[in-house]
Coordinates of N, CA and C and ligand atoms in Angstrom, one line a residue:
T24 N -4.9 4.6 -20.8 CA -5.1 3.8 -19.7 C -4.1 2.6 -19.7
N25 N -4.2 1.9 -18.6 CA -3.4 0.6 -18.5 C -4.4 -0.5 -18.4
A26 N -4.6 -1.2 -19.4 CA -5.7 -2.2 -19.5 C -5.4 -3.5 -18.8
A27 N -4.9 -3.4 -17.6 CA -4.5 -4.6 -16.8 C -5.0 -4.4 -15.4
F28 N -6.2 -3.7 -15.2 CA -6.6 -3.3 -13.9 C -8.1 -3.5 -13.8
P29 N -8.5 -4.8 -13.9 CA -9.9 -5.1 -13.8 C -10.5 -4.7 -12.4
P30 N -11.8 -4.3 -12.3 CA -12.8 -4.2 -13.4 C -12.8 -2.8 -14.0
Y31 N -11.8 -1.9 -13.7 CA -11.8 -0.6 -14.2 C -11.4 -0.5 -15.7
E32 N -10.3 -1.4 -16.0 CA -10.0 -1.5 -17.5 C -9.2 -2.8 -17.7
Y33 N -9.7 -3.5 -18.7 CA -9.1 -4.8 -19.0 C -9.4 -5.1 -20.4
K34 N -8.7 -6.1 -21.0 CA -9.0 -6.5 -22.3 C -10.0 -7.6 -22.4
D35 N -10.9 -7.5 -23.4 CA -11.9 -8.5 -23.7 C -11.7 -8.7 -25.2
G36 N -10.9 -9.8 -25.5 CA -10.4 -9.9 -26.9 C -9.6 -8.7 -27.3
D37 N -9.9 -8.0 -28.4 CA -9.2 -6.8 -28.8 C -9.7 -5.5 -28.1
D38 N -10.9 -5.6 -27.5 CA -11.5 -4.4 -26.9 C -11.0 -4.2 -25.5
I39 N -10.9 -2.9 -25.2 CA -10.6 -2.5 -23.8 C -11.9 -2.1 -23.2
V40 N -12.3 -2.8 -22.1 CA -13.6 -2.6 -21.5 C -13.4 -2.3 -20.0
G41 N -14.5 -2.0 -19.3 CA -14.4 -1.8 -17.9 C -15.1 -0.5 -17.5
I42 N -15.1 -0.2 -16.2 CA -15.7 1.0 -15.6 C -15.2 2.3 -16.3
D43 N -13.9 2.4 -16.3 CA -13.3 3.7 -16.9 C -13.6 3.8 -18.4
A44 N -13.5 2.7 -19.1 CA -13.8 2.7 -20.6 C -15.2 3.2 -20.8
E45 N -16.2 2.7 -20.0 CA -17.6 3.1 -20.1 C -17.9 4.5 -19.7
I46 N -17.2 4.9 -18.6 CA -17.4 6.3 -18.2 C -16.8 7.3 -19.3
A47 N -15.6 6.9 -19.9 CA -15.0 7.7 -20.9 C -15.9 7.8 -22.1
Q48 N -16.5 6.6 -22.5 CA -17.4 6.6 -23.6 C -18.6 7.5 -23.4
A49 N -19.2 7.4 -22.2 CA -20.4 8.2 -21.9 C -20.1 9.7 -21.9
M50 N -18.8 10.1 -21.4 CA -18.5 11.5 -21.4 C -18.3 12.0 -22.9
A51 N -17.6 11.1 -23.7 CA -17.3 11.4 -25.1 C -18.7 11.7 -25.8
D52 N -19.7 10.8 -25.5 CA -21.0 10.9 -26.1 C -21.6 12.3 -25.7
K53 N -21.5 12.6 -24.5 CA -22.1 13.8 -24.0 C -21.4 15.1 -24.6
L54 N -20.2 15.0 -24.8 CA -19.4 16.1 -25.3 C -19.2 16.1 -26.8
G55 N -19.8 15.1 -27.5 CA -19.7 15.0 -29.0 C -18.2 14.8 -29.4
L56 N -17.4 14.1 -28.6 CA -16.1 13.8 -29.0 C -15.9 12.3 -29.3
K57 N -14.8 12.1 -30.1 CA -14.6 10.7 -30.4 C -13.6 10.1 -29.4
L58 N -13.9 8.9 -28.9 CA -13.0 8.3 -27.9 C -12.1 7.3 -28.5
E59 N -10.8 7.5 -28.2 CA -9.8 6.5 -28.6 C -9.0 6.1 -27.4
I60 N -9.0 4.8 -27.1 CA -8.3 4.3 -25.9 C -6.9 3.8 -26.3
V61 N -5.9 4.3 -25.6 CA -4.6 3.8 -25.8 C -4.1 3.0 -24.6
D62 N -3.6 1.8 -24.8 CA -3.1 1.0 -23.6 C -1.6 1.2 -23.5
M63 N -1.2 1.6 -22.3 CA 0.3 1.8 -22.0 C 0.5 1.5 -20.5
D64 N 1.8 1.4 -20.2 CA 2.1 1.2 -18.8 C 1.5 2.3 -17.9
F65 N 1.1 1.9 -16.7 CA 0.5 2.9 -15.8 C 1.5 4.0 -15.5
D66 N 2.7 3.5 -15.4 CA 3.8 4.4 -15.0 C 4.1 5.5 -16.1
S67 N 3.6 5.3 -17.3 CA 3.9 6.3 -18.3 C 2.8 7.2 -18.6
L68 N 1.7 7.1 -17.9 CA 0.5 7.9 -18.2 C 0.7 9.4 -18.0
I69 N 1.2 9.7 -16.9 CA 1.4 11.1 -16.5 C 2.3 11.8 -17.5
A70 N 3.4 11.2 -17.8 CA 4.4 11.8 -18.8 C 3.7 11.9 -20.2
S71 N 2.9 11.0 -20.5 CA 2.2 11.0 -21.8 C 1.1 12.1 -21.9
I72 N 0.5 12.4 -20.7 CA -0.4 13.6 -20.7 C 0.4 14.9 -20.8
Q73 N 1.5 14.9 -20.1 CA 2.3 16.1 -20.1 C 2.9 16.4 -21.5
S74 N 3.2 15.3 -22.3 CA 3.8 15.5 -23.6 C 2.7 15.7 -24.7
G75 N 1.5 15.5 -24.3 CA 0.4 15.6 -25.3 C 0.1 14.4 -26.1
K76 N 0.8 13.3 -25.8 CA 0.6 12.0 -26.5 C -0.9 11.6 -26.3
I77 N -1.4 11.8 -25.1 CA -2.8 11.5 -24.8 C -3.4 12.7 -24.1
D78 N -4.7 12.8 -24.2 CA -5.4 14.0 -23.7 C -5.8 13.9 -22.2
M79 N -6.0 12.6 -21.8 CA -6.4 12.4 -20.4 C -6.2 10.9 -20.0
S80 N -6.2 10.7 -18.8 CA -6.1 9.2 -18.3 C -7.3 8.9 -17.5
L81 N -8.0 7.8 -17.7 CA -8.9 7.2 -16.8 C -8.2 5.8 -16.5
A82 N -7.8 5.6 -15.3 CA -6.9 4.5 -15.1 C -7.0 4.1 -13.6
G83 N -8.2 4.3 -13.0 CA -8.2 4.0 -11.6 C -7.2 4.8 -10.8
M84 N -6.9 6.0 -11.4 CA -5.7 6.8 -10.9 C -6.1 7.5 -9.6
T85 N -5.3 7.4 -8.6 CA -5.5 8.1 -7.4 C -5.0 9.5 -7.4
V86 N -5.8 10.4 -6.8 CA -5.4 11.8 -6.7 C -4.3 11.9 -5.6
T87 N -3.1 12.3 -5.9 CA -2.1 12.5 -4.9 C -1.5 13.9 -5.1
E88 N -0.9 14.4 -4.0 CA -0.3 15.8 -4.1 C 0.9 15.7 -5.0
G89 N 1.6 14.7 -5.1 CA 2.8 14.6 -6.0 C 2.3 14.6 -7.4
R90 N 1.3 13.9 -7.8 CA 0.8 13.9 -9.2 C 0.2 15.3 -9.5
K91 N -0.4 15.9 -8.6 CA -0.9 17.3 -8.8 C 0.1 18.3 -9.2
Q92 N 1.4 18.0 -9.0 CA 2.4 18.9 -9.4 C 2.6 18.9 -10.9
N93 N 2.2 17.7 -11.5 CA 2.4 17.5 -12.9 C 1.1 17.5 -13.8
V94 N 0.0 17.2 -13.2 CA -1.3 17.2 -14.0 C -2.4 17.8 -13.1
D95 N -3.5 18.1 -13.8 CA -4.7 18.5 -13.0 C -5.6 17.3 -12.9
F96 N -6.4 17.2 -11.8 CA -7.4 16.1 -11.7 C -8.8 16.7 -11.7
T97 N -9.7 15.9 -12.3 CA -11.1 16.3 -12.3 C -11.6 16.0 -10.9
D98 N -13.0 16.2 -10.8 CA -13.6 15.8 -9.5 C -13.5 14.2 -9.5
S99 N -13.5 13.7 -8.3 CA -13.4 12.2 -8.1 C -14.7 11.5 -8.6
Y100 N -14.5 10.3 -9.2 CA -15.7 9.6 -9.7 C -15.8 8.2 -9.0
A101 N -14.8 7.9 -8.2 CA -14.8 6.5 -7.5 C -13.8 6.5 -6.3
T102 N -14.0 5.6 -5.4 CA -13.1 5.5 -4.3 C -12.4 4.2 -4.4
G103 N -11.1 4.2 -4.1 CA -10.3 3.0 -4.1 C -9.7 2.7 -2.7
V104 N -9.4 1.4 -2.4 CA -8.8 1.1 -1.2 C -7.6 0.2 -1.4
Q105 N -6.5 0.5 -0.8 CA -5.3 -0.4 -1.0 C -5.5 -1.6 -0.1
V106 N -5.3 -2.8 -0.6 CA -5.4 -4.0 0.2 C -4.2 -4.8 0.1
I107 N -4.1 -5.9 0.9 CA -3.0 -6.7 0.9 C -3.4 -8.1 0.4
I108 N -2.8 -8.7 -0.6 CA -3.0 -10.1 -1.1 C -1.9 -11.0 -0.6
V109 N -2.3 -12.1 0.0 CA -1.3 -13.0 0.5 C -1.7 -14.5 0.0
K110 N -0.8 -15.4 0.1 CA -1.1 -16.8 -0.1 C -2.0 -17.2 1.1
E111 N -2.8 -18.2 0.9 CA -3.8 -18.6 1.9 C -3.1 -19.1 3.2
D112 N -1.9 -19.6 3.1 CA -1.2 -20.1 4.3 C -0.2 -19.1 4.9
S113 N -0.3 -17.8 4.5 CA 0.7 -16.8 4.9 C 0.7 -16.5 6.3
D114 N 1.8 -16.2 6.9 CA 1.8 -15.7 8.3 C 1.6 -14.2 8.4
I115 N 1.3 -13.5 7.3 CA 1.0 -12.1 7.3 C -0.5 -12.0 7.6
A116 N -0.9 -11.3 8.7 CA -2.3 -11.1 9.0 C -2.8 -9.7 8.9
S117 N -1.8 -8.7 8.9 CA -2.3 -7.3 8.8 C -1.1 -6.5 8.3
A118 N -1.3 -5.2 8.1 CA -0.2 -4.3 7.6 C 0.9 -4.3 8.6
D119 N 0.6 -4.5 9.9 CA 1.7 -4.5 10.9 C 2.7 -5.6 10.6
D120 N 2.3 -6.7 10.0 CA 3.2 -7.8 9.7 C 4.1 -7.6 8.4
L121 N 3.9 -6.5 7.8 CA 4.7 -6.3 6.5 C 6.2 -5.9 6.7
E122 N 6.4 -5.4 7.9 CA 7.8 -5.1 8.3 C 8.8 -6.2 7.9
G123 N 9.8 -5.9 7.2 CA 10.8 -6.9 6.8 C 10.5 -7.9 5.8
K124 N 9.2 -7.8 5.2 CA 8.8 -8.7 4.1 C 9.2 -8.1 2.8
L125 N 9.0 -8.9 1.7 CA 9.2 -8.4 0.4 C 7.8 -8.2 -0.2
I126 N 7.5 -7.0 -0.5 CA 6.1 -6.6 -1.0 C 6.1 -6.4 -2.5
G127 N 5.2 -7.1 -3.2 CA 5.0 -6.9 -4.6 C 4.1 -5.7 -4.9
V128 N 4.4 -4.8 -5.8 CA 3.5 -3.7 -6.1 C 3.6 -3.5 -7.6
Q129 N 2.6 -2.7 -8.1 CA 2.7 -2.2 -9.5 C 3.6 -1.0 -9.5
Q130 N 4.5 -1.0 -10.4 CA 5.5 0.1 -10.6 C 4.7 1.5 -10.7
G131 N 5.1 2.5 -9.9 CA 4.5 3.8 -10.0 C 3.2 4.0 -9.4
T132 N 2.6 3.1 -8.8 CA 1.3 3.2 -8.2 C 1.3 3.7 -6.8
T133 N 0.2 4.1 -6.2 CA 0.2 4.6 -4.8 C 0.6 3.5 -3.9
G134 N 0.2 2.2 -4.2 CA 0.7 1.1 -3.4 C 2.2 1.1 -3.3
H135 N 2.8 1.3 -4.5 CA 4.3 1.3 -4.5 C 4.8 2.5 -3.6
L136 N 4.3 3.7 -3.8 CA 4.7 4.8 -3.0 C 4.6 4.6 -1.6
Y137 N 3.4 4.2 -1.1 CA 3.2 4.0 0.3 C 4.1 2.9 0.9
C138 N 4.2 1.8 0.2 CA 5.0 0.8 0.8 C 6.5 1.1 0.8
A139 N 7.0 1.9 -0.2 CA 8.4 2.3 -0.2 C 8.6 3.3 1.0
D140 N 7.6 4.1 1.2 CA 7.7 5.1 2.3 C 7.7 4.3 3.7
D141 N 6.8 3.4 3.8 CA 6.5 2.8 5.1 C 7.5 1.7 5.4
F142 N 8.0 1.0 4.4 CA 8.8 -0.2 4.7 C 10.2 -0.2 4.0
G143 N 10.4 0.8 3.2 CA 11.7 1.0 2.5 C 11.7 0.4 1.1
E144 N 12.4 1.1 0.2 CA 12.4 0.7 -1.2 C 13.0 -0.8 -1.4
D145 N 13.9 -1.1 -0.5 CA 14.6 -2.4 -0.5 C 13.6 -3.6 -0.3
H146 N 12.4 -3.2 0.3 CA 11.4 -4.2 0.7 C 10.3 -4.3 -0.3
V147 N 10.5 -3.5 -1.4 CA 9.4 -3.5 -2.4 C 10.0 -4.0 -3.7
N148 N 9.2 -4.9 -4.4 CA 9.5 -5.4 -5.7 C 8.5 -4.8 -6.6
A149 N 8.9 -3.8 -7.5 CA 7.9 -3.1 -8.4 C 7.8 -3.9 -9.7
L150 N 6.6 -4.4 -10.0 CA 6.4 -5.2 -11.2 C 5.6 -4.3 -12.2
P151 N 5.6 -4.6 -13.5 CA 5.0 -3.8 -14.5 C 3.5 -3.6 -14.3
N152 N 2.8 -4.6 -13.8 CA 1.3 -4.4 -13.6 C 0.8 -5.4 -12.5
G153 N -0.5 -5.3 -12.2 CA -1.0 -6.1 -11.2 C -0.9 -7.6 -11.4
A154 N -1.1 -8.0 -12.7 CA -1.1 -9.4 -13.0 C 0.3 -10.0 -12.8
T155 N 1.3 -9.3 -13.2 CA 2.7 -9.8 -13.0 C 3.1 -9.7 -11.5
A156 N 2.5 -8.8 -10.8 CA 2.8 -8.8 -9.3 C 2.2 -10.0 -8.6
V157 N 1.0 -10.4 -9.1 CA 0.3 -11.5 -8.5 C 1.0 -12.8 -9.0
Q158 N 1.5 -12.9 -10.2 CA 2.3 -14.1 -10.6 C 3.6 -14.2 -9.7
A159 N 4.2 -13.1 -9.4 CA 5.4 -13.1 -8.5 C 5.0 -13.7 -7.1
L160 N 3.8 -13.3 -6.6 CA 3.4 -13.8 -5.4 C 3.1 -15.4 -5.5
L161 N 2.5 -15.8 -6.5 CA 2.2 -17.2 -6.7 C 3.6 -18.1 -6.8
Q162 N 4.6 -17.4 -7.4 CA 5.9 -18.1 -7.6 C 6.7 -17.9 -6.3
G163 N 6.2 -17.3 -5.3 CA 7.0 -17.1 -4.0 C 8.1 -16.1 -4.2
K164 N 8.1 -15.3 -5.2 CA 9.1 -14.2 -5.3 C 8.9 -13.0 -4.5
V165 N 7.6 -12.8 -4.0 CA 7.3 -11.8 -3.0 C 6.4 -12.4 -2.0
D166 N 6.3 -11.8 -0.8 CA 5.5 -12.3 0.3 C 4.1 -11.9 0.2
C167 N 3.8 -10.8 -0.4 CA 2.4 -10.3 -0.5 C 2.4 -9.3 -1.7
V168 N 1.2 -8.9 -2.1 CA 1.0 -7.8 -3.1 C 0.1 -6.8 -2.5
V169 N 0.5 -5.5 -2.6 CA -0.3 -4.4 -2.2 C -0.9 -3.7 -3.4
I170 N -2.2 -3.7 -3.5 CA -2.8 -3.2 -4.8 C -4.3 -2.8 -4.4
D171 N -4.9 -2.1 -5.4 CA -6.3 -1.6 -5.2 C -7.2 -2.8 -5.0
Q172 N -8.3 -2.5 -4.2 CA -9.2 -3.6 -3.8 C -9.9 -4.3 -5.0
E173 N -10.4 -3.6 -5.9 CA -11.2 -4.3 -6.9 C -10.4 -5.1 -7.9
P174 N -9.2 -4.6 -8.3 CA -8.4 -5.5 -9.1 C -7.9 -6.7 -8.2
A175 N -7.7 -6.5 -7.0 CA -7.3 -7.6 -6.0 C -8.3 -8.6 -6.1
K176 N -9.6 -8.3 -5.9 CA -10.7 -9.3 -6.0 C -10.6 -10.1 -7.3
A177 N -10.4 -9.4 -8.4 CA -10.4 -10.1 -9.7 C -9.2 -11.0 -9.7
F178 N -8.0 -10.6 -9.3 CA -6.9 -11.5 -9.4 C -7.0 -12.7 -8.4
V179 N -7.6 -12.5 -7.2 CA -7.8 -13.6 -6.3 C -8.8 -14.6 -6.9
A180 N -9.9 -14.1 -7.6 CA -10.9 -15.0 -8.1 C -10.3 -15.8 -9.3
E181 N -9.3 -15.3 -10.0 CA -8.7 -16.0 -11.1 C -7.7 -17.0 -10.7
N182 N -7.1 -16.9 -9.5 CA -6.0 -17.7 -9.1 C -6.3 -18.5 -7.9
E183 N -5.9 -19.8 -7.8 CA -6.1 -20.6 -6.6 C -5.1 -20.2 -5.5
G184 N -5.5 -20.3 -4.2 CA -4.6 -20.3 -3.1 C -4.2 -18.9 -2.6
L185 N -5.0 -17.8 -3.0 CA -4.7 -16.5 -2.6 C -5.9 -16.0 -1.8
K186 N -5.6 -15.0 -0.9 CA -6.7 -14.3 -0.1 C -6.4 -12.9 0.1
I187 N -7.4 -12.1 0.3 CA -7.2 -10.6 0.6 C -7.4 -10.5 2.1
L188 N -6.4 -9.8 2.8 CA -6.6 -9.6 4.2 C -7.7 -8.5 4.5
D189 N -8.4 -8.7 5.6 CA -9.5 -7.8 5.9 C -9.1 -6.4 6.2
T190 N -7.8 -6.2 6.6 CA -7.4 -4.9 7.0 C -7.3 -4.0 5.7
E191 N -7.9 -2.8 5.9 CA -7.8 -1.8 4.8 C -6.5 -1.0 5.0
Y192 N -5.7 -0.9 4.0 CA -4.4 -0.3 4.2 C -4.6 1.3 4.1
I193 N -5.2 1.7 3.0 CA -5.4 3.2 2.8 C -6.6 3.4 1.8
T194 N -7.4 4.4 2.1 CA -8.5 4.7 1.2 C -8.1 5.9 0.3
E195 N -8.5 6.0 -0.9 CA -8.2 7.0 -1.8 C -9.2 7.4 -2.8
D196 N -9.1 8.5 -3.5 CA -10.0 9.0 -4.5 C -9.5 8.8 -5.9
Y197 N -10.3 8.2 -6.8 CA -9.9 8.1 -8.2 C -10.4 9.3 -9.0
A198 N -9.6 9.8 -9.9 CA -10.1 10.9 -10.7 C -9.3 10.8 -12.1
I199 N -9.8 11.7 -13.0 CA -9.3 11.8 -14.4 C -8.2 12.8 -14.4
A200 N -7.0 12.4 -15.0 CA -5.9 13.4 -15.1 C -5.9 14.0 -16.4
I201 N -5.6 15.3 -16.5 CA -5.6 16.1 -17.7 C -4.5 17.1 -17.6
A202 N -3.9 17.5 -18.8 CA -2.7 18.4 -18.8 C -3.1 19.7 -18.1
K203 N -2.1 20.2 -17.4 CA -2.3 21.5 -16.6 C -2.8 22.7 -17.4
D204 N -2.3 22.7 -18.7 CA -2.7 23.9 -19.5 C -4.0 23.7 -20.3
N205 N -4.6 22.6 -20.1 CA -5.9 22.3 -20.8 C -7.1 22.4 -20.0
T206 N -7.3 23.7 -19.5 CA -8.4 23.9 -18.5 C -9.7 23.8 -19.3
E207 N -9.7 24.0 -20.6 CA -11.0 23.9 -21.4 C -11.5 22.5 -21.3
L208 N -10.6 21.6 -21.6 CA -11.0 20.1 -21.5 C -11.4 19.8 -20.0
L209 N -10.6 20.2 -19.1 CA -10.9 19.9 -17.7 C -12.3 20.4 -17.3
D210 N -12.6 21.6 -17.7 CA -14.0 22.1 -17.4 C -15.1 21.3 -18.1
K211 N -14.8 20.9 -19.3 CA -15.8 20.2 -20.1 C -16.0 18.8 -19.4
V212 N -14.9 18.2 -19.1 CA -15.0 16.8 -18.5 C -15.7 16.9 -17.1
N213 N -15.3 17.9 -16.3 CA -16.0 18.0 -15.0 C -17.5 18.3 -15.2
A214 N -17.9 19.1 -16.2 CA -19.3 19.3 -16.4 C -20.0 18.1 -16.9
S215 N -19.4 17.3 -17.8 CA -20.1 16.1 -18.2 C -20.1 15.0 -17.1
L216 N -19.0 15.0 -16.3 CA -19.0 14.0 -15.2 C -20.1 14.3 -14.2
A217 N -20.3 15.6 -13.9 CA -21.3 16.0 -13.0 C -22.7 15.6 -13.4
K218 N -23.0 15.7 -14.8 CA -24.2 15.3 -15.3 C -24.4 13.8 -15.2
L219 N -23.3 13.1 -15.5 CA -23.4 11.6 -15.5 C -23.5 11.1 -14.1
K220 N -23.0 11.8 -13.1 CA -23.2 11.4 -11.7 C -24.6 11.7 -11.3
A221 N -25.1 12.9 -11.7 CA -26.4 13.3 -11.3 C -27.5 12.4 -11.9
D222 N -27.4 12.0 -13.1 CA -28.4 11.1 -13.7 C -28.2 9.6 -13.4
G223 N -27.3 9.3 -12.6 CA -27.1 7.9 -12.2 C -26.3 7.0 -13.1
T224 N -25.8 7.6 -14.2 CA -25.0 6.8 -15.2 C -23.7 6.3 -14.5
V225 N -23.0 7.1 -13.8 CA -21.7 6.6 -13.3 C -22.0 5.5 -12.3
Q226 N -23.0 5.6 -11.4 CA -23.3 4.6 -10.4 C -23.7 3.3 -11.1
S227 N -24.5 3.4 -12.2 CA -24.9 2.2 -12.8 C -23.8 1.5 -13.6
I228 N -22.8 2.3 -14.1 CA -21.7 1.7 -14.7 C -20.8 0.9 -13.6
I229 N -20.6 1.6 -12.5 CA -19.9 0.9 -11.4 C -20.6 -0.3 -10.9
D230 N -21.9 -0.2 -10.7 CA -22.7 -1.4 -10.3 C -22.7 -2.5 -11.2
K231 N -22.5 -2.2 -12.5 CA -22.5 -3.3 -13.5 C -21.3 -4.2 -13.3
Y232 N -20.2 -3.6 -12.9 CA -18.9 -4.3 -12.7 C -18.6 -4.7 -11.3
I233 N -19.1 -4.0 -10.3 CA -18.8 -4.3 -8.9 C -20.1 -4.6 -8.2
K234 N -20.2 -5.9 -7.8 CA -21.4 -6.3 -7.1 C -21.3 -6.0 -5.7
A235 N -22.3 -5.5 -5.1 CA -22.3 -5.0 -3.7 C -22.0 -6.2 -2.8
Ligands
LIG301 N1 -4.9 3.6 -7.7 C1 -3.6 3.3 -7.9 C2 -2.8 4.5 -8.3 O1 -3.3 5.5 -8.8 C3 -3.4 2.2 -9.0 C4 -3.9 2.5 -10.3 C5 -3.5 1.5 -11.4 O2 -2.7 0.7 -11.2 N2 -4.2 1.6 -12.5 O3 -1.6 4.5 -8.2

C-alpha cells in the first residue's frame, strides 16, 4: 500500500492503519494467512505486484481498463469520488474552471490520468502523494488538487484555509489488485471478501473511519 491516503491507509506511529489495513487483516484471518503490509509509492504498486515483490495491493486503488492490462482486480469493496480541493478564496468554483489552471495530483493516480487527459499534461503537477500535493496548494505552487474524496476531507481538516468544491468530478470503484497468473489467490480473496461483505464486517470497518 501507500500509507499516505487517509482514512484508507495512513501511519499511526509505526503502525499502518485504516480501512484497507483492517480489511486486509480480516481477510488474512479468514484465510489463515499472515498479513505483512509494505509501504511504497502508489505509483510503484502495480509493477511490484507484477514482479512478485508484493502479492496484492489494497490502496484505495481504482479499477481502470488500463490497469486491468497489467493486473487482475477483485470485486469492488468501496466507492471513490474524485474531488477538487482549492484555497478558500479561490476563483475555481467547478471542474469547468480548471481549464488553463495548474492542477496538483498524486503521481500515477486516476486523478492524474483524468486531469492529464482533460486539461493536458502541461497543466498537471504530479506530486509523490496527497500530502505533498496539498502542501504545493498551500504554498501556491498549484491552483487546486484533484484527489479522492475521503483523503481530501482528511487533508482539508488538517490544514487551514482549504475547501472541497461541491462538484463531483468522477465516481469510481476501489478493488484489490493481484497478479494476473495468481488466480488461486484472486479466488480466495474474492471468496473471503464476499463473506466479509455479507456478514457486515466491511461496512463496519468503513463506518468506523468514515462518518456519514
Ligand atoms: N483512487 C486513486 C487511484 O486509484 C488514488 C489511490 C491512491 O492514491 N491511493 O488512482
